[in-house]
mmCIF file of C-alpha atoms and ligand atoms in Angstrom:
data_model
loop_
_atom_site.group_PDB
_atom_site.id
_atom_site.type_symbol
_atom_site.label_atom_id
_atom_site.label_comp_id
_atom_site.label_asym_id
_atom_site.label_seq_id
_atom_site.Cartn_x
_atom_site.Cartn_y
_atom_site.Cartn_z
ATOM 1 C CA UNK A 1 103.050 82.270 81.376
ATOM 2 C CA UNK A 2 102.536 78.713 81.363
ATOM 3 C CA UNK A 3 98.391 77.571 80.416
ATOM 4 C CA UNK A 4 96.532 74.516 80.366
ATOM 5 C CA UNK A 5 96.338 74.064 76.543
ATOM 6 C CA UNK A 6 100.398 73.663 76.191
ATOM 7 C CA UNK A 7 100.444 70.240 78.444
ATOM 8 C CA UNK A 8 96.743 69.285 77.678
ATOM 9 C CA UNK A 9 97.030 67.671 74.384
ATOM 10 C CA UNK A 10 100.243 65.839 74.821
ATOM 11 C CA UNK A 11 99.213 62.482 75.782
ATOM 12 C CA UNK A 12 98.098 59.759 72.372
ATOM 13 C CA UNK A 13 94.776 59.241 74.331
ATOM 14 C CA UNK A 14 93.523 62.799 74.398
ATOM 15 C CA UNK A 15 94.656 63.144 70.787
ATOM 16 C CA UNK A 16 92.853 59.828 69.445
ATOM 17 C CA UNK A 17 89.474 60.856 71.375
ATOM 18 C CA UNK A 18 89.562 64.682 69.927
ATOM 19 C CA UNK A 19 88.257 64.386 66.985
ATOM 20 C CA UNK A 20 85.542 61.883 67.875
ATOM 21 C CA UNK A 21 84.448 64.011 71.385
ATOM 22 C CA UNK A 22 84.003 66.766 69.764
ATOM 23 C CA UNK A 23 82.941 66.361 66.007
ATOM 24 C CA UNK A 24 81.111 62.865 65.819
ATOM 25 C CA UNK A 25 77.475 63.591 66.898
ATOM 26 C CA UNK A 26 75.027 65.791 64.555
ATOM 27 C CA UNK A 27 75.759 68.926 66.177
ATOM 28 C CA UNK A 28 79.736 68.580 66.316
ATOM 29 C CA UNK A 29 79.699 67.821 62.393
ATOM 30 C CA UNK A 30 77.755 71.068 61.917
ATOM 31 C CA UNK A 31 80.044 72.875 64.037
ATOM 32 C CA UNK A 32 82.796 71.638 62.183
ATOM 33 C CA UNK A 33 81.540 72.147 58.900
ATOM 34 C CA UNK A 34 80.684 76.075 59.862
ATOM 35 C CA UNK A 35 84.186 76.648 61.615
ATOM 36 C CA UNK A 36 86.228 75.000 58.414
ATOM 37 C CA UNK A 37 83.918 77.045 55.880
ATOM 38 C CA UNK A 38 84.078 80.362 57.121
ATOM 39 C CA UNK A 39 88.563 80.275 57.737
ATOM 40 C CA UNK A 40 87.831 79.289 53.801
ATOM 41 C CA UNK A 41 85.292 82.424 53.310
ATOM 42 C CA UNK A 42 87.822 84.670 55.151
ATOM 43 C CA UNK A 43 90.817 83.787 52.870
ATOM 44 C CA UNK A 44 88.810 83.825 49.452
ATOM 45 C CA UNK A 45 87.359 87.400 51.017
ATOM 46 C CA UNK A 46 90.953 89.210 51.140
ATOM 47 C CA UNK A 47 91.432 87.097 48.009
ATOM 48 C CA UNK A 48 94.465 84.875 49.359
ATOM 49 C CA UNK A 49 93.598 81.795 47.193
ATOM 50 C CA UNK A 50 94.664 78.193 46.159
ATOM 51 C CA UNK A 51 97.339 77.613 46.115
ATOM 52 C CA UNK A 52 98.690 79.892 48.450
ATOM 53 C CA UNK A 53 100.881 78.952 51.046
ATOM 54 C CA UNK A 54 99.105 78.937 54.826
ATOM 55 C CA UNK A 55 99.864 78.101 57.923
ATOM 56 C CA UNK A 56 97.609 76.431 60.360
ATOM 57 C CA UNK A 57 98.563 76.881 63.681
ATOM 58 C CA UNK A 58 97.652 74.768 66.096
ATOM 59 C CA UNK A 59 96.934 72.421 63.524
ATOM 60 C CA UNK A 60 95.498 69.827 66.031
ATOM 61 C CA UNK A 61 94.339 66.468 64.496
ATOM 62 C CA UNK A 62 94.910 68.803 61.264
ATOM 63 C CA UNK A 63 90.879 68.854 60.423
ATOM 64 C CA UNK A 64 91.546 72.565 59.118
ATOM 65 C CA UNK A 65 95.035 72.031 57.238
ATOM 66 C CA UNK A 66 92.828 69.106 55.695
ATOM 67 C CA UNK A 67 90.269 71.114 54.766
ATOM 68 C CA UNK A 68 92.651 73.948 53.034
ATOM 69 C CA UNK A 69 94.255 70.933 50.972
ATOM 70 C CA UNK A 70 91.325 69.866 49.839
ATOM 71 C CA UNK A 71 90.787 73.380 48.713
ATOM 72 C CA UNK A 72 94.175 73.202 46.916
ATOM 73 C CA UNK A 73 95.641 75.373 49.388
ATOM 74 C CA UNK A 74 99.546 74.635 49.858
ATOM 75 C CA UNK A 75 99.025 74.156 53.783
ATOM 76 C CA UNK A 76 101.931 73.952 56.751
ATOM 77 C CA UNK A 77 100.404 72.773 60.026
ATOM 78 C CA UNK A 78 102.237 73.150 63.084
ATOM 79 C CA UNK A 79 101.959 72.319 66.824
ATOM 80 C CA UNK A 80 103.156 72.215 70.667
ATOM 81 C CA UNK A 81 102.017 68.761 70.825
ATOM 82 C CA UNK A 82 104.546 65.847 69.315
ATOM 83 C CA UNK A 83 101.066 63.524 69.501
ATOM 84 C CA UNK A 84 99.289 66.453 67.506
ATOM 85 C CA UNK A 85 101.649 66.563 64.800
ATOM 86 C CA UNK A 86 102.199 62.911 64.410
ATOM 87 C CA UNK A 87 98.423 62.310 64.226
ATOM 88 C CA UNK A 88 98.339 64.955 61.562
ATOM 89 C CA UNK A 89 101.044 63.415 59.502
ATOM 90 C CA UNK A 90 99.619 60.287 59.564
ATOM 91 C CA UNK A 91 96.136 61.551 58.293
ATOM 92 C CA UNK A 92 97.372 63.649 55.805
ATOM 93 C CA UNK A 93 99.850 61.446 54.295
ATOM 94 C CA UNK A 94 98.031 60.578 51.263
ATOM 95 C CA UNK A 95 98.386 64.633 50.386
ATOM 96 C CA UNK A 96 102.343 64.500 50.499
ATOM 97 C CA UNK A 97 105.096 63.006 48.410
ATOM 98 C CA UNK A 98 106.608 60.311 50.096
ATOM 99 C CA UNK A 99 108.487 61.321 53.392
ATOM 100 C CA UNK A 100 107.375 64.653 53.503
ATOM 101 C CA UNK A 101 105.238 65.604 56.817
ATOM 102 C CA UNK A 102 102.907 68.789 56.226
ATOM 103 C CA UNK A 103 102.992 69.139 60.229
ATOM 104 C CA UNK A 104 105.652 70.132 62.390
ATOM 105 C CA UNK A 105 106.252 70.605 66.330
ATOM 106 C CA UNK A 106 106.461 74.452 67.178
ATOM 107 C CA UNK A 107 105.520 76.762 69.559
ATOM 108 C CA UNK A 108 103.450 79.223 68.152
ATOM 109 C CA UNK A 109 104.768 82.308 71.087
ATOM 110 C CA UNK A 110 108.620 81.643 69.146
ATOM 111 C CA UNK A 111 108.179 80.117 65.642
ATOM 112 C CA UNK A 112 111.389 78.674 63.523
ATOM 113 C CA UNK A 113 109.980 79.622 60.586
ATOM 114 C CA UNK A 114 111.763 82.801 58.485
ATOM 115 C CA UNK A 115 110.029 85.909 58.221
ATOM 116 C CA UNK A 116 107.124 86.447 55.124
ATOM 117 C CA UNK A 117 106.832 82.474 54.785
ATOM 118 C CA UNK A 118 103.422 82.357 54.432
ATOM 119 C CA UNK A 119 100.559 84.171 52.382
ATOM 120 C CA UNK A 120 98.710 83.793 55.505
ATOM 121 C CA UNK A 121 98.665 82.712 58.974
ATOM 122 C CA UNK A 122 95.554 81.062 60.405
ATOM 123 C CA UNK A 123 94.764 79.995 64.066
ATOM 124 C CA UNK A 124 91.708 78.588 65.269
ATOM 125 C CA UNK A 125 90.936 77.101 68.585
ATOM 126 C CA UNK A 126 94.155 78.162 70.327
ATOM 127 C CA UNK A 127 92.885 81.814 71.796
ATOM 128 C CA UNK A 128 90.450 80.791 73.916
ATOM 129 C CA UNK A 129 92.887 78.753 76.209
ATOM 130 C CA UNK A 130 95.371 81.672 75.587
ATOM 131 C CA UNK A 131 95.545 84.499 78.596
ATOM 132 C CA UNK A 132 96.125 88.425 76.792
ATOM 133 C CA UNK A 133 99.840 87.903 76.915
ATOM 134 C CA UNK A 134 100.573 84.974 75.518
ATOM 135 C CA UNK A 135 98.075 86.034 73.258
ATOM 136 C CA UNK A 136 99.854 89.052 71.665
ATOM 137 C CA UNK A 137 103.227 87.175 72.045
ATOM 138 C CA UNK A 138 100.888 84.394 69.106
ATOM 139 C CA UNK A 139 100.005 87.220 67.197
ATOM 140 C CA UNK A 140 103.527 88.939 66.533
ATOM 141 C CA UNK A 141 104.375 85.898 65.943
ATOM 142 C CA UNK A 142 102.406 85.310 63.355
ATOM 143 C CA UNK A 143 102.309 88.275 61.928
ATOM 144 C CA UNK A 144 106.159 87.964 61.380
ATOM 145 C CA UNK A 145 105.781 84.925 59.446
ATOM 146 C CA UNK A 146 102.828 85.878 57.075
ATOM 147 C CA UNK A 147 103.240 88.479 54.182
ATOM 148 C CA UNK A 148 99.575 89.853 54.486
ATOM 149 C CA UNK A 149 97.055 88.488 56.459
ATOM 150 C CA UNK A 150 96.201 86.573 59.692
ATOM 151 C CA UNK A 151 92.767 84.929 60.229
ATOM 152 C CA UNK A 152 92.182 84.490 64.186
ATOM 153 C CA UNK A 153 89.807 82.574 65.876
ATOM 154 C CA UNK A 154 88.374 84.920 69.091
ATOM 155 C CA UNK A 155 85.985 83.729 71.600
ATOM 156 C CA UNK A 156 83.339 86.178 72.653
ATOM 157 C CA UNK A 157 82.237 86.309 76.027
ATOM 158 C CA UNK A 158 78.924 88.319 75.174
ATOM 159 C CA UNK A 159 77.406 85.528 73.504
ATOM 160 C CA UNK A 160 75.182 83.237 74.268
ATOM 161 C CA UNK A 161 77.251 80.396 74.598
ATOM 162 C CA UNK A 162 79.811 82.217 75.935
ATOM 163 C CA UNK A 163 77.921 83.539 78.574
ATOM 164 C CA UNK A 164 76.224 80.409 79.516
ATOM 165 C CA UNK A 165 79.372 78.023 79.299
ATOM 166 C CA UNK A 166 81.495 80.214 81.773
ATOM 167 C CA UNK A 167 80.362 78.636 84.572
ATOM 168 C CA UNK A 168 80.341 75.118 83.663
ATOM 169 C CA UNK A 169 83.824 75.752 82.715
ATOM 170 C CA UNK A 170 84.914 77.280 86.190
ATOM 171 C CA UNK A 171 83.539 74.644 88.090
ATOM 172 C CA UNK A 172 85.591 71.435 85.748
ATOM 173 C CA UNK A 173 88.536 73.786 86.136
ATOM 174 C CA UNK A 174 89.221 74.441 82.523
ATOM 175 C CA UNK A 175 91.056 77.789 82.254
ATOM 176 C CA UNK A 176 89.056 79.954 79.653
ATOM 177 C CA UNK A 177 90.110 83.399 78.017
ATOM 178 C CA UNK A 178 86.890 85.001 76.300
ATOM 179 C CA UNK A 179 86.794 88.484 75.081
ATOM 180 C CA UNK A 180 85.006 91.435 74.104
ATOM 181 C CA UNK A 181 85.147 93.089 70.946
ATOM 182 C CA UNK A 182 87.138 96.091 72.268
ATOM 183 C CA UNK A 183 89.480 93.667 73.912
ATOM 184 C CA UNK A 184 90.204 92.046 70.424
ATOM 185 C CA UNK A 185 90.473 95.252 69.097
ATOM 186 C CA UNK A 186 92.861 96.930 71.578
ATOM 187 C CA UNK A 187 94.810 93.704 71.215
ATOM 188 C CA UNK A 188 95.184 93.902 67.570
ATOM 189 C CA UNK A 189 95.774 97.473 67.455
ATOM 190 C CA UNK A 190 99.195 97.124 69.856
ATOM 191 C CA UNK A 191 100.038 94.609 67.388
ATOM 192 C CA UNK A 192 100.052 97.211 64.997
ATOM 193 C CA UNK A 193 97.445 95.323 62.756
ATOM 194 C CA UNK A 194 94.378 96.271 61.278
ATOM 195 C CA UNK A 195 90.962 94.737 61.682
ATOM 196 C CA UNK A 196 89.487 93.674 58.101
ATOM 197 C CA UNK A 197 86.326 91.907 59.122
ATOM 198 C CA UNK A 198 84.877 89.465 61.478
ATOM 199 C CA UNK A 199 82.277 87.090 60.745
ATOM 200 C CA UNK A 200 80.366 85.478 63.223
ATOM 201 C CA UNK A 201 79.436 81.282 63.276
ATOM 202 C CA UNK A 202 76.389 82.570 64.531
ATOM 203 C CA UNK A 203 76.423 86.433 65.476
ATOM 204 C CA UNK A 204 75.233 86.851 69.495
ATOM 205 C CA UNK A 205 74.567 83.069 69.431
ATOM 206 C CA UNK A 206 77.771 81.402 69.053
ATOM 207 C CA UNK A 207 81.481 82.417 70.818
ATOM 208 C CA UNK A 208 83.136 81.860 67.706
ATOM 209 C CA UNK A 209 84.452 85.244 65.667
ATOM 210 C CA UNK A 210 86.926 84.863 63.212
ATOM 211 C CA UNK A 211 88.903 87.990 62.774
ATOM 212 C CA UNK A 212 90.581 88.699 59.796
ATOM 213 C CA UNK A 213 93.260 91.401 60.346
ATOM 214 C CA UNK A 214 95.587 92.913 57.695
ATOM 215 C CA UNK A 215 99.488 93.572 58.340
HETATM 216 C C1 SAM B 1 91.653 72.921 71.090
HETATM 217 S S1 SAM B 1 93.033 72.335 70.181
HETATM 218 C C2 SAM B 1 92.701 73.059 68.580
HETATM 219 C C3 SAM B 1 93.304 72.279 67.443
HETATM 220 C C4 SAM B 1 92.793 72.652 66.050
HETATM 221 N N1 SAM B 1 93.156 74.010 65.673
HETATM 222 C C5 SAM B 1 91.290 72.480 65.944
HETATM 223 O O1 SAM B 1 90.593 73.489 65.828
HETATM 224 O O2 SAM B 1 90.823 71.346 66.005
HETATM 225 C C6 SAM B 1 94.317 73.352 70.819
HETATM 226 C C7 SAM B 1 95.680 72.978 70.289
HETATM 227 O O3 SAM B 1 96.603 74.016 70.625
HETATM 228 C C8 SAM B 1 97.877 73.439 70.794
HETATM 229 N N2 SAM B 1 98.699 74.468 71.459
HETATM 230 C C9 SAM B 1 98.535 75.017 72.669
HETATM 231 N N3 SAM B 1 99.448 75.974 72.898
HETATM 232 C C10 SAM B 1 100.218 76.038 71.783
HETATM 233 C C11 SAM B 1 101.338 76.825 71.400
HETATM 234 N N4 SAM B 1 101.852 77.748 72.211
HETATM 235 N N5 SAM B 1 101.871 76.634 70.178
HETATM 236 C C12 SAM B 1 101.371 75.697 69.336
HETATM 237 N N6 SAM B 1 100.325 74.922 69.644
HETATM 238 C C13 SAM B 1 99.745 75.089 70.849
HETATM 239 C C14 SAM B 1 97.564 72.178 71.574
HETATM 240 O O4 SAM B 1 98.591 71.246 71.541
HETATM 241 C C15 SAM B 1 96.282 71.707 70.853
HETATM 242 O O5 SAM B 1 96.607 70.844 69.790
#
């Protein structure tokens, strides 16, 4: 099934303004800060650590796969948008020897990578655009790729935020997949994973959970 979030971010304009819509005023730098800190809380707490190899997929404007080098992480970013990877290579150029990209264009439902590449797989921001089967279709992808772990970003739609954002979303048109914790759970559990933890951005307040599940 075909969503908005494949075709969305194709085009150099919406990738040059994405960073700067969304993380340039005061509350967009906190946001980021709290998103980037807690993937790196969730790795360090099932004790994947630098410089394990992780893959960060989508990796966007590559703000996380940043982060995670910064951390001394050995990061692969990958994405569905050729404007998205390129803008990631670019920024993280000064991390790489010469020539070598740390981003690559992939769709994260059928990954090229071989099975058990990475230590762990993390996605963040993707599965809130992503209806339940594309979804699971992500997540066995991922979880073919990563020895241990995957860290997944959920949206929940008994928060706050998510509760109160719905509508605004419905009426610009902008396709939306919240869920509820059983949801995530039944999801994970036909993916034959096992929930680990989930820590909250800011539990009942804030959509974001980030669910750390063990193969
Ligand atoms: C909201 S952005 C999130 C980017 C980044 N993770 C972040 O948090 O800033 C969503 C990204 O998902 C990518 N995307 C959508 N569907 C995808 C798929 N099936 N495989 C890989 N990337 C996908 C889009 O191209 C876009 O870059």
């Amino acid at each position: 099934m075909e969503y908005q979030a494949k075709t969305a971010y194709q085009q150099k304009q919406v990738v040059n303004q994405y960073d700067q819509r969304r993380f340039q005023n005061l509350k967009g730098k906190i946001t980021n800060w709290m998103e980037l800190r807690l993937i790196g809380r969730a790795l360090k707490y099932v004790n994947i650590l630098p410089p394990a190899r992780i893959l960060d997929i989508p990796c966007g404007t590559g703000r996380l796969s940043e982060y995670l080098l910064q951390k001394g992480y050995s990061v692969e970013g990958a994405d569905i948008s050729p404007e998205m990877v390129r803008y990631t290579n670019q920024r993280l150029k000064g991390y790489v020897s010469r020539n070598a990209d740390i981003a690559r264009v992939e769709n994260a439902e059928e990954l090229s990578f071989p099975d058990a590449t990475f230590a762990a797989a993390v996605s963040l921001r993707l599965f809130g655009h992503t209806p339940p089967e594309n979804r699971l279709r992500v997540i066995n992808e991922l979880k073919r790729v990563s020895q241990s772990y995957l860290i997944l970003v959920y949206y929940d739609r008994n928060s706050l935020v998510g509760m109160t954002r719905q509508a605004g979303r419905r009426k610009r048109g902008i396709s939306w997949h919240p869920v509820s914790a059983a949801e995530i759970d039944g999801e994970l559990k036909r993916a034959e994973l096992e929930i680990i933890n989930v820590f909250h951005l800011l539990r009942g307040l804030s959509e974001t959970k980030v669910v750390v599940a063990r193969i």
